[in-house]
XYZ file of C-alpha atoms in Angstrom:
293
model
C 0.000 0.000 0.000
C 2.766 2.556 0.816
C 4.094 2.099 -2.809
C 0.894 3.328 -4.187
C 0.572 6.686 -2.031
C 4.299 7.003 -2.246
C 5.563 11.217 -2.548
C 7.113 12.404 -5.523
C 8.740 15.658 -6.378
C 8.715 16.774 -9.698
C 12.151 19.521 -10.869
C 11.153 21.194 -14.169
C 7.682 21.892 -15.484
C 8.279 22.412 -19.133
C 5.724 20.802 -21.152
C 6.833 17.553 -20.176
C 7.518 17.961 -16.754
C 4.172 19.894 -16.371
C 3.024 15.962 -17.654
C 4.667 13.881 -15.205
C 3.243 15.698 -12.551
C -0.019 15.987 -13.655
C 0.292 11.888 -14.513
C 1.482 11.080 -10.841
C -1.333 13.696 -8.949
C -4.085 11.784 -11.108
C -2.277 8.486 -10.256
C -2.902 9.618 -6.449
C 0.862 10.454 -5.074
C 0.947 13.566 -3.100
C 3.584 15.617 -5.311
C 5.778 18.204 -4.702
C 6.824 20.590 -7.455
C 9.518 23.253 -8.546
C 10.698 25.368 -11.395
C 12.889 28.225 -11.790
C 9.968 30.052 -13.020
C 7.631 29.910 -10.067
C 4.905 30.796 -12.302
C 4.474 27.370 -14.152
C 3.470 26.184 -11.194
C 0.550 27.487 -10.480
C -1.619 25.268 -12.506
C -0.956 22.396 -10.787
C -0.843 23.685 -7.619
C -4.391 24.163 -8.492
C -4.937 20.358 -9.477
C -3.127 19.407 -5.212
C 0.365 19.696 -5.850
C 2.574 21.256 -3.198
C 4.778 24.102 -4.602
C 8.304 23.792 -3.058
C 10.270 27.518 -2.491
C 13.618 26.645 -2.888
C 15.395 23.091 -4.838
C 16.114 21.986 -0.902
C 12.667 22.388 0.062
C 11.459 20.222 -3.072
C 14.075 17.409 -2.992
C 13.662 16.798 1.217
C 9.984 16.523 0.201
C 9.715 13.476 -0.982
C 12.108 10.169 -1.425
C 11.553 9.975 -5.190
C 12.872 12.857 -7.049
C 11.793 13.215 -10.800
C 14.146 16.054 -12.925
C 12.946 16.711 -16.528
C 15.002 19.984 -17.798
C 16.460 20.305 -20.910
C 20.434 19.613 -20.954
C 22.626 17.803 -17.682
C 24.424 20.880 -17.043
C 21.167 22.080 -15.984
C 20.590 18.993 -13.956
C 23.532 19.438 -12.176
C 23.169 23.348 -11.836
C 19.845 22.591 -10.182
C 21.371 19.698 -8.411
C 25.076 20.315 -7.500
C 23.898 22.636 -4.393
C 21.602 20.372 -2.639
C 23.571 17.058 -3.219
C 23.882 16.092 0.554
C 19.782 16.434 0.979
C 19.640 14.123 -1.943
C 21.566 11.169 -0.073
C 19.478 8.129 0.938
C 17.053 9.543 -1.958
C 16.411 8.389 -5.342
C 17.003 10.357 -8.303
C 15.179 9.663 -11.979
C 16.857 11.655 -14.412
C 14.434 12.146 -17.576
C 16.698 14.256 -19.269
C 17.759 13.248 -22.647
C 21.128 13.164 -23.222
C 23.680 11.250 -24.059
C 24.770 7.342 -22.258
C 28.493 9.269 -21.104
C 26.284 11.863 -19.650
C 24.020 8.989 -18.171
C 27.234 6.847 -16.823
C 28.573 10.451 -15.635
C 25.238 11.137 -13.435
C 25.231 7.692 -11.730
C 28.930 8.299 -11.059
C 28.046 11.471 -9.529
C 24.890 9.980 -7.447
C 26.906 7.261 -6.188
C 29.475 9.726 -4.953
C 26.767 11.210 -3.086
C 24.712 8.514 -1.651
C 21.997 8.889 -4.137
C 19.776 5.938 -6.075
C 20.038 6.985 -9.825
C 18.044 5.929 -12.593
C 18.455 7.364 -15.979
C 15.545 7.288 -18.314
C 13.793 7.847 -21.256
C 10.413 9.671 -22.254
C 8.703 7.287 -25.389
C 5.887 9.565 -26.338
C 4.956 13.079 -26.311
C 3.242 15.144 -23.287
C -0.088 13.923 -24.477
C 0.746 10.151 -23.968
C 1.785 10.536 -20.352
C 0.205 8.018 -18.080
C -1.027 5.863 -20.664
C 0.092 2.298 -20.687
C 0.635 2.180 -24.107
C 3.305 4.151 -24.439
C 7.017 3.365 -22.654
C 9.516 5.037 -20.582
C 12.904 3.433 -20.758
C 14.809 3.018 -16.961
C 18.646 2.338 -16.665
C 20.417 2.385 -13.730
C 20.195 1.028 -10.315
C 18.278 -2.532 -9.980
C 17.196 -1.520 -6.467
C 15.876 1.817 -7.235
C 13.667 0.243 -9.970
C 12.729 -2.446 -8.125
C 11.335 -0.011 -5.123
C 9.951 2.702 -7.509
C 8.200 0.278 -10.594
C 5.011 0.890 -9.425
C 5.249 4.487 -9.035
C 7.040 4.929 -12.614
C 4.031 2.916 -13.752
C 1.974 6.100 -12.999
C 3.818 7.427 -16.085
C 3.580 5.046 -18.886
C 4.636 1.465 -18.999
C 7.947 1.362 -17.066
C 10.591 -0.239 -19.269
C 13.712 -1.515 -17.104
C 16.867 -1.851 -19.416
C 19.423 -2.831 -17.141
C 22.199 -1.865 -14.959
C 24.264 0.122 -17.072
C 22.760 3.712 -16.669
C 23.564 4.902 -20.319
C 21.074 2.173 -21.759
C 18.320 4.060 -21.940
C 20.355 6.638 -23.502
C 21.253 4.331 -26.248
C 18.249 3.275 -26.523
C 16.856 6.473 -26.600
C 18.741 7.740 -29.745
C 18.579 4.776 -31.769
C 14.489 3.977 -31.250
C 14.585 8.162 -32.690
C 16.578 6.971 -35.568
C 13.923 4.652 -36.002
C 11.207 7.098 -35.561
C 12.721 9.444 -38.832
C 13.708 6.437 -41.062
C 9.910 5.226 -40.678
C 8.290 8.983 -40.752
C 10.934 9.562 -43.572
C 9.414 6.407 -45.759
C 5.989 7.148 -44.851
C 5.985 10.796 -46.213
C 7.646 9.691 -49.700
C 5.087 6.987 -49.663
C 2.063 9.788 -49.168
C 3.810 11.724 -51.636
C 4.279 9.101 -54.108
C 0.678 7.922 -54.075
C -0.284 11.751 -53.761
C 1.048 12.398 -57.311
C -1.412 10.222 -58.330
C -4.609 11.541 -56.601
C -4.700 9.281 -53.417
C -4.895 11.293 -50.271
C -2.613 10.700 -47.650
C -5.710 9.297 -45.335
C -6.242 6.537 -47.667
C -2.719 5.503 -48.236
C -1.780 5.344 -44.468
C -3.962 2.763 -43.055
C -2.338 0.357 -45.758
C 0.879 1.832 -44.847
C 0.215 0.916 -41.219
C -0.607 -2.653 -42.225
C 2.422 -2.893 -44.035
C 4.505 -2.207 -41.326
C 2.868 -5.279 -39.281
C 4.692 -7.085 -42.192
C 7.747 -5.470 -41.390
C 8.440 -5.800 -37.639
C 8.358 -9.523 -38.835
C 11.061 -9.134 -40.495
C 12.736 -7.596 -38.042
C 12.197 -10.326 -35.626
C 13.437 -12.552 -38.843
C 17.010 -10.598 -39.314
C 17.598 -10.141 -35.293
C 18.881 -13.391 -34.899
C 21.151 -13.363 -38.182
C 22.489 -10.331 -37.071
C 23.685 -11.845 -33.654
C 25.039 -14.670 -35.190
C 26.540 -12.894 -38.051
C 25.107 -15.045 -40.716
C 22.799 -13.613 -43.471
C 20.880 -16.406 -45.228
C 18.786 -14.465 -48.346
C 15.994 -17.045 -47.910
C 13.191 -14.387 -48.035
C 14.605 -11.589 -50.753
C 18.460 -11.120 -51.460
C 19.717 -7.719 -51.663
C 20.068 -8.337 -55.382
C 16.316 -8.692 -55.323
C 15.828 -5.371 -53.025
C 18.286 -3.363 -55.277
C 16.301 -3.755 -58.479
C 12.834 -2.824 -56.791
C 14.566 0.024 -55.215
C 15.154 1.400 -59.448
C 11.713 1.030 -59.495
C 11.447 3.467 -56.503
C 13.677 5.775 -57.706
C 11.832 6.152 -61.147
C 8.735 6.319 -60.394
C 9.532 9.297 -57.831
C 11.523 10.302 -60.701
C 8.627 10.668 -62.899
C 6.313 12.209 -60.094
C 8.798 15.027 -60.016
C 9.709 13.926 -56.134
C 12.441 14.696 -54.617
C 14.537 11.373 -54.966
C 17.706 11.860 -52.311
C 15.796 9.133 -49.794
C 15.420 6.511 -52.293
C 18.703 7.159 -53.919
C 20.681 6.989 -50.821
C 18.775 3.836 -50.137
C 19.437 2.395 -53.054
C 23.198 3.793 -52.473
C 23.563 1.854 -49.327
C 22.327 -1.400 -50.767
C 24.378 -1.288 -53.818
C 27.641 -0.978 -51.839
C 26.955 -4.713 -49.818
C 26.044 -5.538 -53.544
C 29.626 -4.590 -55.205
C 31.011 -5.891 -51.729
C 29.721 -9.590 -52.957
C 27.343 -9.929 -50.535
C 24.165 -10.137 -53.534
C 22.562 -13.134 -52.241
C 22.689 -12.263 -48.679
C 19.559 -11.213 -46.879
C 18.780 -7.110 -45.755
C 19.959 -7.626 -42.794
C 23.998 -8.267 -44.115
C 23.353 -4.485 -44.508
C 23.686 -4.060 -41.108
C 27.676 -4.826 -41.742
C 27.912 -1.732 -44.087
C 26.712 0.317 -41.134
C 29.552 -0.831 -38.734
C 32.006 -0.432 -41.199
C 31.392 3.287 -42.083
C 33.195 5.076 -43.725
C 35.844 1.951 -44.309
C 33.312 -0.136 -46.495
């Protein structure tokens, strides 16, 4: 029972921050807020939270402390001065940044006596405190362990491991993810736009589509751990000639052609390595090589 009414203080109400209070208050935890602009507080002070004065007053509050600001030097400048009255506390950074800037921030908690978890924010301000959106967690197996259900007020508390820069990593490369997808999607609308289809008729198949393709994902994972690309499904020689296709028929839309031609750039160079019959996943190789391939 005491994890469910446990306190939290939230540091930074930006847009986000402003969410994971308002997330934990509906969830029920008496929380504690600050911001260097006393101001943004006001709104949820009128939804029950507590409005600290000062950092100290905010982070003595309550033993889970939440910071959401925009770069670690402002975590630490908001920090750095009240270090001792964080000991015995836990700290969940939600700051993005980068995993040396995560491993940096445990080192610095540790120093200090404090539980450190370093996360990550999967959705926008909306999706806070819907389970159907993520937050990563990295860091300190105890700290999660105590503070799940709490997190869980959130989103759907993700724990990573115990190397804090995990969720970091993570972090950046699901982003990566994000554009290459968005990217594909929009030259897809456009493409079928030349011809007349609207954008809300092409995405639901688009959607469907890429059911089709976290399969293959699942399908390459394991080839990539094991190093072994068997082209069993489509080769790349297969994926190269349908990506000529691509590139004409954007050419012929009068689209802007530098996606599919650096796609079909990237394929073509595991194709002149020798690796033809191999499946889309030997591309992966090409990535870790760089610059060298």
């Amino acid at each position: 029972m005491g994890r469910n009414i446990m306190s939290v203080t939230v540091l930074g109400l930006g847009s986000m921050g402003t969410a994971l209070a308002d997330a934990f208050l509906k969830a029920g935890h008496p929380t504690t807020v600050w911001n260097r602009s006393a101001a943004r507080a006001e709104a949820l002070v009128g939804r029950g939270a507590v409005r600290a004065e000062s950092v100290r007053d905010a982070v003595t509050a309550s033993e889970l402390v939440v910071i959401c600001v925009t770069t670690y030097d402002d975590v630490h400048a908001v920090l750095d001065p009240v270090a001792r009255d964080l000991a015995g506390r836990t700290l969940v950074n939600l700051t993005s940044g980068t995993p040396e800037q995560a491993r940096a921030g445990a080192a610095w908690a540790a120093e200090h006596g404090v539980g450190y978890l370093d996360g990550a924010i999967m959705t926008t301000p909306p999706g806070i405190g819907s389970t159907e959106f993520m937050l990563l967690y990295s860091g300190s197996p105890t700290a999660f362990a105590a503070h799940r259900a709490t997190l869980a007020s959130l989103g759907d508390p993700l724990d990573l491991g115990a190397d804090p820069g995990l969720a970091s990593l993570y972090d950046t490369a699901l982003l990566g993810l994000m554009w290459s997808a968005l990217s594909g999607w929009l030259h897809g609308a456009a493409l079928t736009g030349s011809e007349g289809v609207p954008a809300g008729d092409f995405t639901p198949v688009a959607i469907r589509w890429l059911t089709a393709v976290t399969g293959f994902m699942s399908t390459y994972a394991p080839q990539i751990d094991a190093g072994h690309y068997p082209g069993d499904d489509a080769t790349l020689d297969i994926h190269l000639a349908s990506m000529d296709h691509l590139v004409h028929a954007s050419e012929a839309a009068g689209l802007e052609v530098g996606l599919p031609l650096l796609l079909k750039a990237f394929v073509a160079r595991a194709v002149a390595a020798g690796h033809g019959g191999d499946s889309y996943a030997r591309l992966v190789d090409v990535v870790r090589e760089g610059g060298r391939a």
